[in-house]
PDB file of C-alpha atoms in Angstrom:
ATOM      1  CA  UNK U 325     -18.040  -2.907   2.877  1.00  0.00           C
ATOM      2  CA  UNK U 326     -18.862  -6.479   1.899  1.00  0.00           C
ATOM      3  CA  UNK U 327     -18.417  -5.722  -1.838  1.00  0.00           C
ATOM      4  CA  UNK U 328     -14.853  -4.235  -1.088  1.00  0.00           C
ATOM      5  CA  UNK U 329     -14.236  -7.670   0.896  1.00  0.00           C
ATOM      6  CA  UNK U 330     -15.479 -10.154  -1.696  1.00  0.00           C
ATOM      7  CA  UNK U 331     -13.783  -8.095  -4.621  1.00  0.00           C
ATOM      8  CA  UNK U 332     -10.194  -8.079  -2.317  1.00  0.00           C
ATOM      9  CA  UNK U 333     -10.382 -11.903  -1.719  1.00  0.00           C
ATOM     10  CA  UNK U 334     -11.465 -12.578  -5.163  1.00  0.00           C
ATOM     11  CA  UNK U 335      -8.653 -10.752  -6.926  1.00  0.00           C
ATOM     12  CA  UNK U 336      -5.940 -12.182  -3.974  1.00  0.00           C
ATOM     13  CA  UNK U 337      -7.310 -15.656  -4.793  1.00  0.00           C
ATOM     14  CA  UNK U 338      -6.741 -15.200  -8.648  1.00  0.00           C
ATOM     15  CA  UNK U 339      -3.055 -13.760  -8.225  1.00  0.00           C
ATOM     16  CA  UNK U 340      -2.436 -16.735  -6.507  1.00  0.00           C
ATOM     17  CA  UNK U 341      -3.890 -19.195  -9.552  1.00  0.00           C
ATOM     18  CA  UNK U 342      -1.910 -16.895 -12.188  1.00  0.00           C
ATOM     19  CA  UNK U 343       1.510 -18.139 -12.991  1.00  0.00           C
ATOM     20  CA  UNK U 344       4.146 -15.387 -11.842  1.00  0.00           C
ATOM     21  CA  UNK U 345       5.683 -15.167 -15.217  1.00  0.00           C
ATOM     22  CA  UNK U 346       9.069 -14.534 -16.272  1.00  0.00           C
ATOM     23  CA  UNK U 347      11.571 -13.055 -13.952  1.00  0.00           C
ATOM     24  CA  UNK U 348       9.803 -12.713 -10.944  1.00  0.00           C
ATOM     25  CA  UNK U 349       9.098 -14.962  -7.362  1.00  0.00           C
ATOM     26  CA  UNK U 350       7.970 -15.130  -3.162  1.00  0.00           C
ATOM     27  CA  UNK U 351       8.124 -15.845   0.239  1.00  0.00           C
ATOM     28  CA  UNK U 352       9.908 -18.646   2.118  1.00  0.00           C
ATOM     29  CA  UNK U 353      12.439 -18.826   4.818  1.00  0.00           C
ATOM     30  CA  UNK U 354      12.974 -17.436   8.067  1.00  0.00           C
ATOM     31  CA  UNK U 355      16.596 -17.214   7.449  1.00  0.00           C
ATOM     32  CA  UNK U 356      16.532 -14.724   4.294  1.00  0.00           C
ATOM     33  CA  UNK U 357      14.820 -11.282   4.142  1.00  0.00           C
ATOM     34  CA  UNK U 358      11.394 -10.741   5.770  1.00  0.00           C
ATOM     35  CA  UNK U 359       9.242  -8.009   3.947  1.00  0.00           C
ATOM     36  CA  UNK U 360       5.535  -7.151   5.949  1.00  0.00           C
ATOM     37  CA  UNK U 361       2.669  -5.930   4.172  1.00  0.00           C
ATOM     38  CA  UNK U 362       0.666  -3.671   6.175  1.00  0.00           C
ATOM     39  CA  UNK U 363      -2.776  -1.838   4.644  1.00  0.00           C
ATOM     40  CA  UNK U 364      -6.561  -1.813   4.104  1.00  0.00           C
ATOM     41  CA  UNK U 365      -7.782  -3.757   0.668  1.00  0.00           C
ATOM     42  CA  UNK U 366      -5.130  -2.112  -1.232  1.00  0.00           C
ATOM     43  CA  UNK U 367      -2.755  -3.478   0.633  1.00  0.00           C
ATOM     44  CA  UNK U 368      -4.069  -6.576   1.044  1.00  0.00           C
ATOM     45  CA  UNK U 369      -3.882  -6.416  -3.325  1.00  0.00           C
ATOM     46  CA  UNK U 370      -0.354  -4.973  -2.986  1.00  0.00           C
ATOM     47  CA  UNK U 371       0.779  -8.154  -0.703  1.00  0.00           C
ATOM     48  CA  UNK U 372      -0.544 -10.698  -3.145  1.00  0.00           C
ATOM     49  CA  UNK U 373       1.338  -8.740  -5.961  1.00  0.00           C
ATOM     50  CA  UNK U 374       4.269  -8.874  -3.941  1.00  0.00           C
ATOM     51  CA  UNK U 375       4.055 -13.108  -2.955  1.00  0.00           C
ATOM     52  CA  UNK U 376       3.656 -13.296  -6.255  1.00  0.00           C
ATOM     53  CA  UNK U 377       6.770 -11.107  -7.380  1.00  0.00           C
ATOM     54  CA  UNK U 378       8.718 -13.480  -5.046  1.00  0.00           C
ATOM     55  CA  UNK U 379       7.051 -16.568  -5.121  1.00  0.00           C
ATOM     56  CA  UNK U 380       9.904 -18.500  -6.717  1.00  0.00           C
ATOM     57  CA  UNK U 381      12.933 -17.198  -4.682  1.00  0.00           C
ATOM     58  CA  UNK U 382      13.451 -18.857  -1.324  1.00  0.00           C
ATOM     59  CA  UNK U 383      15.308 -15.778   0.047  1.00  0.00           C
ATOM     60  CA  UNK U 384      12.391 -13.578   0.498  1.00  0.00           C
ATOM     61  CA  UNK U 385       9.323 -14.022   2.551  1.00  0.00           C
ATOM     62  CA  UNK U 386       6.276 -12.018   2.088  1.00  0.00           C
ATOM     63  CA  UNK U 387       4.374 -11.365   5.262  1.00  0.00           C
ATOM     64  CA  UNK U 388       0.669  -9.961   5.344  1.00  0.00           C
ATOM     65  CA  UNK U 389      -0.426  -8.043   8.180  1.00  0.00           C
ATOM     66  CA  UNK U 390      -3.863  -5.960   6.519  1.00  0.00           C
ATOM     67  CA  UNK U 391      -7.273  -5.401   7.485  1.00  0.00           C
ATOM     68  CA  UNK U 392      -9.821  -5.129   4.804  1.00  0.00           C
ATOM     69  CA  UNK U 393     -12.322  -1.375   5.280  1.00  0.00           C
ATOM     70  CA  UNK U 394      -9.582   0.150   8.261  1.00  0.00           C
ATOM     71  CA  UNK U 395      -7.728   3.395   7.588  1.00  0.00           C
ATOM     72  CA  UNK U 396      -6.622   6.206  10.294  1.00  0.00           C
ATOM     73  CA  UNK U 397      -9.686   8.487  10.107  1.00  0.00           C
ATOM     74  CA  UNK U 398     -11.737   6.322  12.327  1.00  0.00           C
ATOM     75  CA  UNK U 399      -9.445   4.770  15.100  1.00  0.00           C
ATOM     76  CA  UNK U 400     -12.438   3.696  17.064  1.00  0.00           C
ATOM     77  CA  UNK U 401     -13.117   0.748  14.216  1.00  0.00           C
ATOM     78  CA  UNK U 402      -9.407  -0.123  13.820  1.00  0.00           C
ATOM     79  CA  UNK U 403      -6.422   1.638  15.737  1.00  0.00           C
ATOM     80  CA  UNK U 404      -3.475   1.296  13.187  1.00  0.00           C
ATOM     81  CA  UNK U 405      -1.378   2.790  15.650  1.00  0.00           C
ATOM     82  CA  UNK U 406      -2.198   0.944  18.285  1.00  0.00           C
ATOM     83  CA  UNK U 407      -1.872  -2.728  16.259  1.00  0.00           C
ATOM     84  CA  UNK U 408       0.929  -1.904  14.866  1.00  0.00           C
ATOM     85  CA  UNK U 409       2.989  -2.116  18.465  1.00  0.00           C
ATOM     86  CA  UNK U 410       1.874  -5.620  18.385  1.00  0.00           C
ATOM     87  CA  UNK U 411       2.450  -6.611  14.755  1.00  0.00           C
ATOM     88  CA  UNK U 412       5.797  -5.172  14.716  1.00  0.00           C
ATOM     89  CA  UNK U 413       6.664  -7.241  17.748  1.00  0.00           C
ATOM     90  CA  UNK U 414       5.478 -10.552  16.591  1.00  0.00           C
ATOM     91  CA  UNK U 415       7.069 -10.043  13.090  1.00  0.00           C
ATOM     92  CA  UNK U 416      10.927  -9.271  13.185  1.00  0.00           C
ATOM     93  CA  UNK U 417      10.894  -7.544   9.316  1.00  0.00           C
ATOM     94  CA  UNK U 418      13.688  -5.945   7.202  1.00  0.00           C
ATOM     95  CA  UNK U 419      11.446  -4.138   4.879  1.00  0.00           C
ATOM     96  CA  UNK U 420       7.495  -2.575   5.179  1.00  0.00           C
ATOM     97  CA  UNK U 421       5.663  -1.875   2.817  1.00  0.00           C
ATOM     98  CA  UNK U 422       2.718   0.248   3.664  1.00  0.00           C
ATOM     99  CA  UNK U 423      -0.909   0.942   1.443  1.00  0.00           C
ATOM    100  CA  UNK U 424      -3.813   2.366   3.323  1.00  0.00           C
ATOM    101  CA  UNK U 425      -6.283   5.499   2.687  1.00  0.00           C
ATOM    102  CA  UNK U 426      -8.585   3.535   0.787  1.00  0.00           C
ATOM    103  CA  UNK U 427     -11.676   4.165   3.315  1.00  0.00           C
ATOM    104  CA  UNK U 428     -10.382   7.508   4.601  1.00  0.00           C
ATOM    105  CA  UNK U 429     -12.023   9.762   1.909  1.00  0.00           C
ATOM    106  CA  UNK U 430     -14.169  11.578   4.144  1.00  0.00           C
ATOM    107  CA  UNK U 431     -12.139  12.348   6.828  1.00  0.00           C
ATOM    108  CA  UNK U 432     -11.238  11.886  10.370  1.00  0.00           C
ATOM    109  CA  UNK U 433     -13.090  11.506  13.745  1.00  0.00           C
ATOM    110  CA  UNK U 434     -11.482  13.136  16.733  1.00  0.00           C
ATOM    111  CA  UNK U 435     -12.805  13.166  20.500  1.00  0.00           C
ATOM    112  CA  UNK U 436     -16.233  12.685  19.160  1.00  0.00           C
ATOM    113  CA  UNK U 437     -15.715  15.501  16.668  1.00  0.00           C
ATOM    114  CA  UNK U 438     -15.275  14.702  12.730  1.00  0.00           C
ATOM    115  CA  UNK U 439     -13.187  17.352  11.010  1.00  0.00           C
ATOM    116  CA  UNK U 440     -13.186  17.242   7.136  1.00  0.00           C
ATOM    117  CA  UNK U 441     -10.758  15.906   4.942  1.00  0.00           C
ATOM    118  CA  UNK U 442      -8.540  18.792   3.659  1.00  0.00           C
ATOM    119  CA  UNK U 443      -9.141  21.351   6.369  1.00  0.00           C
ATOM    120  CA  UNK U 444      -6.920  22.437   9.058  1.00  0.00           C
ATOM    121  CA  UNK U 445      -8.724  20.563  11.648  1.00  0.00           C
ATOM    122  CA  UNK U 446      -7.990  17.318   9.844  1.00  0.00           C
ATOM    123  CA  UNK U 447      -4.951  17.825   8.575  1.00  0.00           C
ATOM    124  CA  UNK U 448      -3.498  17.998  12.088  1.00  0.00           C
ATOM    125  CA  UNK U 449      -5.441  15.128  13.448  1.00  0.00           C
ATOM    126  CA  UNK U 450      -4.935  12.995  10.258  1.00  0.00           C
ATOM    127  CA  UNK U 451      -1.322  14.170   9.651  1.00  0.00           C
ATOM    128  CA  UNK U 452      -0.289  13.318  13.312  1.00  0.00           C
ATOM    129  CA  UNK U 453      -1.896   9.959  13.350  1.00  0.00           C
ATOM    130  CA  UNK U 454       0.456   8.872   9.978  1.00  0.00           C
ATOM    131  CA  UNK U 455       3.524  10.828  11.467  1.00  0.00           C
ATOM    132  CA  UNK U 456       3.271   8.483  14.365  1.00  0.00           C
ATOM    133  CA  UNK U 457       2.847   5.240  12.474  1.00  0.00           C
ATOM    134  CA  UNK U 458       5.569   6.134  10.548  1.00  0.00           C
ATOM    135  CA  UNK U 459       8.080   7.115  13.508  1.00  0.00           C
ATOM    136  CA  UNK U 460       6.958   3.407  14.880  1.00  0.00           C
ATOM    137  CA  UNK U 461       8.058   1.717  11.747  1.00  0.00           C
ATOM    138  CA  UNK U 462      11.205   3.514  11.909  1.00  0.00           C
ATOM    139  CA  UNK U 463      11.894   2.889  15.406  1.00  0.00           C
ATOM    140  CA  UNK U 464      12.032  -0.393  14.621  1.00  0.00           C
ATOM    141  CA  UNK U 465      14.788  -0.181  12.576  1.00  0.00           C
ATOM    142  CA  UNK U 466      12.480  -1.345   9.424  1.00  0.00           C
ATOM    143  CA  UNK U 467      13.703   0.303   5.999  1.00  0.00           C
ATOM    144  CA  UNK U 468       9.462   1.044   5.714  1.00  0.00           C
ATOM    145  CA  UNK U 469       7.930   2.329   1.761  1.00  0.00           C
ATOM    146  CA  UNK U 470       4.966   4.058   1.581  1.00  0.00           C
ATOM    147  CA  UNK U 471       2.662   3.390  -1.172  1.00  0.00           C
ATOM    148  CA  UNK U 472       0.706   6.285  -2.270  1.00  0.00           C
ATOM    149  CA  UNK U 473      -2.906   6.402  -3.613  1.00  0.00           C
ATOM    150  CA  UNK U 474      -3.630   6.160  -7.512  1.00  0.00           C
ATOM    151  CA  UNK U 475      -5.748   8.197  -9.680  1.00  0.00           C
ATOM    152  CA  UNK U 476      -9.342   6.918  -8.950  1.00  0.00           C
ATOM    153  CA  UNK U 477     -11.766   7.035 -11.321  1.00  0.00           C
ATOM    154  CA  UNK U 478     -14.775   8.995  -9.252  1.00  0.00           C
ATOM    155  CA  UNK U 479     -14.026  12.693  -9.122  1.00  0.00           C
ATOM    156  CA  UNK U 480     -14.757  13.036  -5.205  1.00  0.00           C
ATOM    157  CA  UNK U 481     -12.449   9.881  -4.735  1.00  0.00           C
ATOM    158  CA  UNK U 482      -9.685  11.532  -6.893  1.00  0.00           C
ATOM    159  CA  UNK U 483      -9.946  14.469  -5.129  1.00  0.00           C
ATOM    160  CA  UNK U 484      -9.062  12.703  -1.553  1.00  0.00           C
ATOM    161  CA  UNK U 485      -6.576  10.909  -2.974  1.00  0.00           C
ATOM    162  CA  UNK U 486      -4.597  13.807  -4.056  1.00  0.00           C
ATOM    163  CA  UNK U 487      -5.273  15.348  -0.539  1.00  0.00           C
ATOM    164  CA  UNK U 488      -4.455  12.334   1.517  1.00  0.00           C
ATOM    165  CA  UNK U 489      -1.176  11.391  -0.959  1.00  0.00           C
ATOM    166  CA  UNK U 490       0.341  14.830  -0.179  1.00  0.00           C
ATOM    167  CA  UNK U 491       0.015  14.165   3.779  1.00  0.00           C
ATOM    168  CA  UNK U 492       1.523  10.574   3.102  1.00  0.00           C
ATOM    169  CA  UNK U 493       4.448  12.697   0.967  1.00  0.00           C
ATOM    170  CA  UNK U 494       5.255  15.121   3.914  1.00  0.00           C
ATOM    171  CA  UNK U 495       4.835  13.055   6.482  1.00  0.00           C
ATOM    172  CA  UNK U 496       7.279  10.484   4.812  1.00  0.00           C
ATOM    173  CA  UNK U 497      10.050  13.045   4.644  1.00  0.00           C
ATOM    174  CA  UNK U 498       9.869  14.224   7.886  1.00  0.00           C
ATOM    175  CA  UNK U 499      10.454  10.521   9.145  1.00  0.00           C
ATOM    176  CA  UNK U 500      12.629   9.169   6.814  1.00  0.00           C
ATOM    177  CA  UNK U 501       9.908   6.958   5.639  1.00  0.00           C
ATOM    178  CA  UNK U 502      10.387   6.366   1.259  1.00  0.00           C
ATOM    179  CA  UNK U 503       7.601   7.579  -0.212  1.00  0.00           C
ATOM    180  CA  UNK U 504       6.735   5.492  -3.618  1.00  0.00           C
ATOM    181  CA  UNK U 505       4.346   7.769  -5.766  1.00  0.00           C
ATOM    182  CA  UNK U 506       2.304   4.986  -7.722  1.00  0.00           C
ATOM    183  CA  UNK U 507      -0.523   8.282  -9.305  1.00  0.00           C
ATOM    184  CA  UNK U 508       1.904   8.653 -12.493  1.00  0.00           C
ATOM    185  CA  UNK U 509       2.369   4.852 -13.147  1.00  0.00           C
ATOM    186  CA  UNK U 510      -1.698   4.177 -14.210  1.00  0.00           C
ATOM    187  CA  UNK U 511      -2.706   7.629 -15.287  1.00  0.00           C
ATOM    188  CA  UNK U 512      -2.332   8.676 -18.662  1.00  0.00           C
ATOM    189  CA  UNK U 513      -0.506  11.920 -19.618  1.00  0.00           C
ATOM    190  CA  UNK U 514      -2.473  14.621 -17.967  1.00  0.00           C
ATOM    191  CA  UNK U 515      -2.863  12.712 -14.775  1.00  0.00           C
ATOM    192  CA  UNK U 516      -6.163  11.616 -15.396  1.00  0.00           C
ATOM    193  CA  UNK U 517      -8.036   7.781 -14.575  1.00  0.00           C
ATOM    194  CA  UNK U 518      -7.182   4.706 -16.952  1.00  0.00           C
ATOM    195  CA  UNK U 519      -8.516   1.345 -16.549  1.00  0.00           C
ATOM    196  CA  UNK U 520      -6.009   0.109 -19.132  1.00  0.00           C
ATOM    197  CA  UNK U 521      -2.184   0.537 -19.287  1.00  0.00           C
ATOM    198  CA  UNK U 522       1.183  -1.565 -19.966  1.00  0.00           C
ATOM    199  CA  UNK U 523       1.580  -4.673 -17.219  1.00  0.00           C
ATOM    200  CA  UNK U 524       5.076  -5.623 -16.374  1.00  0.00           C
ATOM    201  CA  UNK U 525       6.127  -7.056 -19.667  1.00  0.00           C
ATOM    202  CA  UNK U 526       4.692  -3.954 -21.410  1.00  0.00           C
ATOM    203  CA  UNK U 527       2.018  -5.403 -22.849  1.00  0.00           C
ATOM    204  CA  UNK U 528      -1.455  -3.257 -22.947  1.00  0.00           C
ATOM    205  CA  UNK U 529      -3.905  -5.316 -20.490  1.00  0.00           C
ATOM    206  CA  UNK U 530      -6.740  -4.434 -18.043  1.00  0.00           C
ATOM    207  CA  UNK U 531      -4.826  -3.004 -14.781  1.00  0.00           C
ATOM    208  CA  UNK U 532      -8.196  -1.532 -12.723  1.00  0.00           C
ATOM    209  CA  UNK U 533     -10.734  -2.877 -10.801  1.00  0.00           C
ATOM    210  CA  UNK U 534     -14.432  -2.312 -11.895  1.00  0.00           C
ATOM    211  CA  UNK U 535     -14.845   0.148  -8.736  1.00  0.00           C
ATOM    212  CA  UNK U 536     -12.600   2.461 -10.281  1.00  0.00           C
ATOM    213  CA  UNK U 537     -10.332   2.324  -6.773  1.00  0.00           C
ATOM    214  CA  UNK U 538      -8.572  -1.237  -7.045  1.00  0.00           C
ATOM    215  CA  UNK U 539      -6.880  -3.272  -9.100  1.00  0.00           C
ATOM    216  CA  UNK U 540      -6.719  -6.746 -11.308  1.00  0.00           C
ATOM    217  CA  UNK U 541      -4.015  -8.556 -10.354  1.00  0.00           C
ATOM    218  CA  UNK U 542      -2.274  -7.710 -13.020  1.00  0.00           C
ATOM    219  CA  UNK U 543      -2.067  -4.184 -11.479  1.00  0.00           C
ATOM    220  CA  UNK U 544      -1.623  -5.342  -8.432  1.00  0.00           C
ATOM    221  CA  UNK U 545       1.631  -6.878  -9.617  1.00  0.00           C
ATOM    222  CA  UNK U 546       2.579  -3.640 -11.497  1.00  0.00           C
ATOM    223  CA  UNK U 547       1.954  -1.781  -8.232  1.00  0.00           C
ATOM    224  CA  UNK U 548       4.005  -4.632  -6.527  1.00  0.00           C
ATOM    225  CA  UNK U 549       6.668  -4.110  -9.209  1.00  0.00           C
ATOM    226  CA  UNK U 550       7.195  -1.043  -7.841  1.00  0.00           C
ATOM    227  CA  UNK U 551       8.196  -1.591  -4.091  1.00  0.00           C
ATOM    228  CA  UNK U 552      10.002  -4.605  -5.427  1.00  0.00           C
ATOM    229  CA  UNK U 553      12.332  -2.120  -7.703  1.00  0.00           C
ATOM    230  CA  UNK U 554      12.871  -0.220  -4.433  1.00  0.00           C
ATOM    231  CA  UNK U 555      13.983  -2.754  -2.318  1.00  0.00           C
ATOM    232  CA  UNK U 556      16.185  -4.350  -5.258  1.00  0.00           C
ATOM    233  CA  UNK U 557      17.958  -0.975  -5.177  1.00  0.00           C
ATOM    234  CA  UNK U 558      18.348  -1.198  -1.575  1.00  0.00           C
ATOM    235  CA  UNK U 559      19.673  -4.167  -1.009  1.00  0.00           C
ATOM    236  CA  UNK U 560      21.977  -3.183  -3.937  1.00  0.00           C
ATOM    237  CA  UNK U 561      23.019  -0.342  -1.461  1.00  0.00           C
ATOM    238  CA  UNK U 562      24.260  -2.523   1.307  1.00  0.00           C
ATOM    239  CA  UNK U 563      26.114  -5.316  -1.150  1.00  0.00           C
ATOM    240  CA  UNK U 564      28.453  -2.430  -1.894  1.00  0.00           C
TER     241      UNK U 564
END
């Protein structure tokens, strides 16, 4: 997993030396709205999209709480459920925003039994471990999004995503969690992989990573884009 680690800090570092462009800002008080980041290396890519979205307004502040090669199929390397009683406690959040499933392909270990992804077995194992992250995040009163998985360019990794993005979908309406679909936004019309695609202004750029699972940072901030639109609607909620 080094390569995943050096490609994640390489593309976090370069969002940071990238102007943030017209319209868009980060983090800064502790007074104004708190938003956590919580994930695996997409996540970590989907925070530095979002401190970048907000870097220039002092009313939002971006918090990043990810671990780089973690998901929910092995708990034993990383309990998400576990860490996320303590991360939740130590940061007092308004909104979540949640990307992980990046290293959970495979499937899921169990009592010293691994069940496939996609079968029965796994689904309940898998499916219970994200219904209880979720029902954490909601207990704490956190209006929590839920990024799904994009197309990926290898056909095995595609496959998974589908699989694991349709537990993420259930799971999130059972809990209350909003579920942000991200497959459509860098696919092209039949649903298929695309390393290029419009960036926020429209413009036709490089939005994929050369792995074929992550992103430039100028995806990253498209990705970001679209949590940000979510929230802005939110808040827009509770100003009426």
């Amino acid at each position: 997993m080094a390569l995943t680690r050096l490609l994640s800090t390489l593309i976090t570092l370069s969002l940071f030396l990238i102007g943030s462009g017209p319209g868009i800002a980060s983090p800064a008080t502790t007074t104004g709205v708190k938003v956590i980041v919580i994930g695996d290396s997409l996540g970590d890519g989907l925070w530095a999209g979002l401190y970048r979205a907000y870097r220039d307004d002092k009313t939002v502040k971006v918090v990043k709480k990810t671990r780089i090669s973690t998901g929910f199929g092995i708990p034993s390397k990383y309990d998400w459920n576990q860490n996320l009683v303590t991360i939740l406690k130590q940061n007092k959040a308004d909104y979540a925003a949640v990307m992980i499933g990046a290293n959970d392909w495979g499937g899921a270990r169990s009592q010293r039994r691994w069940y496939n992804i996609g079968t029965p077995g796994w689904e309940k194992v898998y499916g219970e471990r994200i219904e209880d992250f979720m029902r954490k995040l909601k207990a704490a009163n956190i209006e929590s999004y839920w990024v799904g998985l994009p197309v990926m360019r290898k056909s095995r990794f595609k496959k998974s995503a589908r699989i694991l993005n349709e537990i993420f979908r259930q799971k999130a309406a059972i809990t209350g969690v909003t579920y942000i679909e991200s497959w459509s936004h860098f696919a092209d019309k039949a649903g298929n992989y695309k390393a290029y695609g419009p960036d926020i202004d429209g413009r036709k750029t490089l939005l994929r990573a050369s792995d074929g699972t992550h992103f430039t940072p100028a995806g990253y901030r498209k990705l970001a884009q679209l949590v940000q639109d979510e929230i802005k609607r939110k808040m827009g909620q509770a100003e009426k």
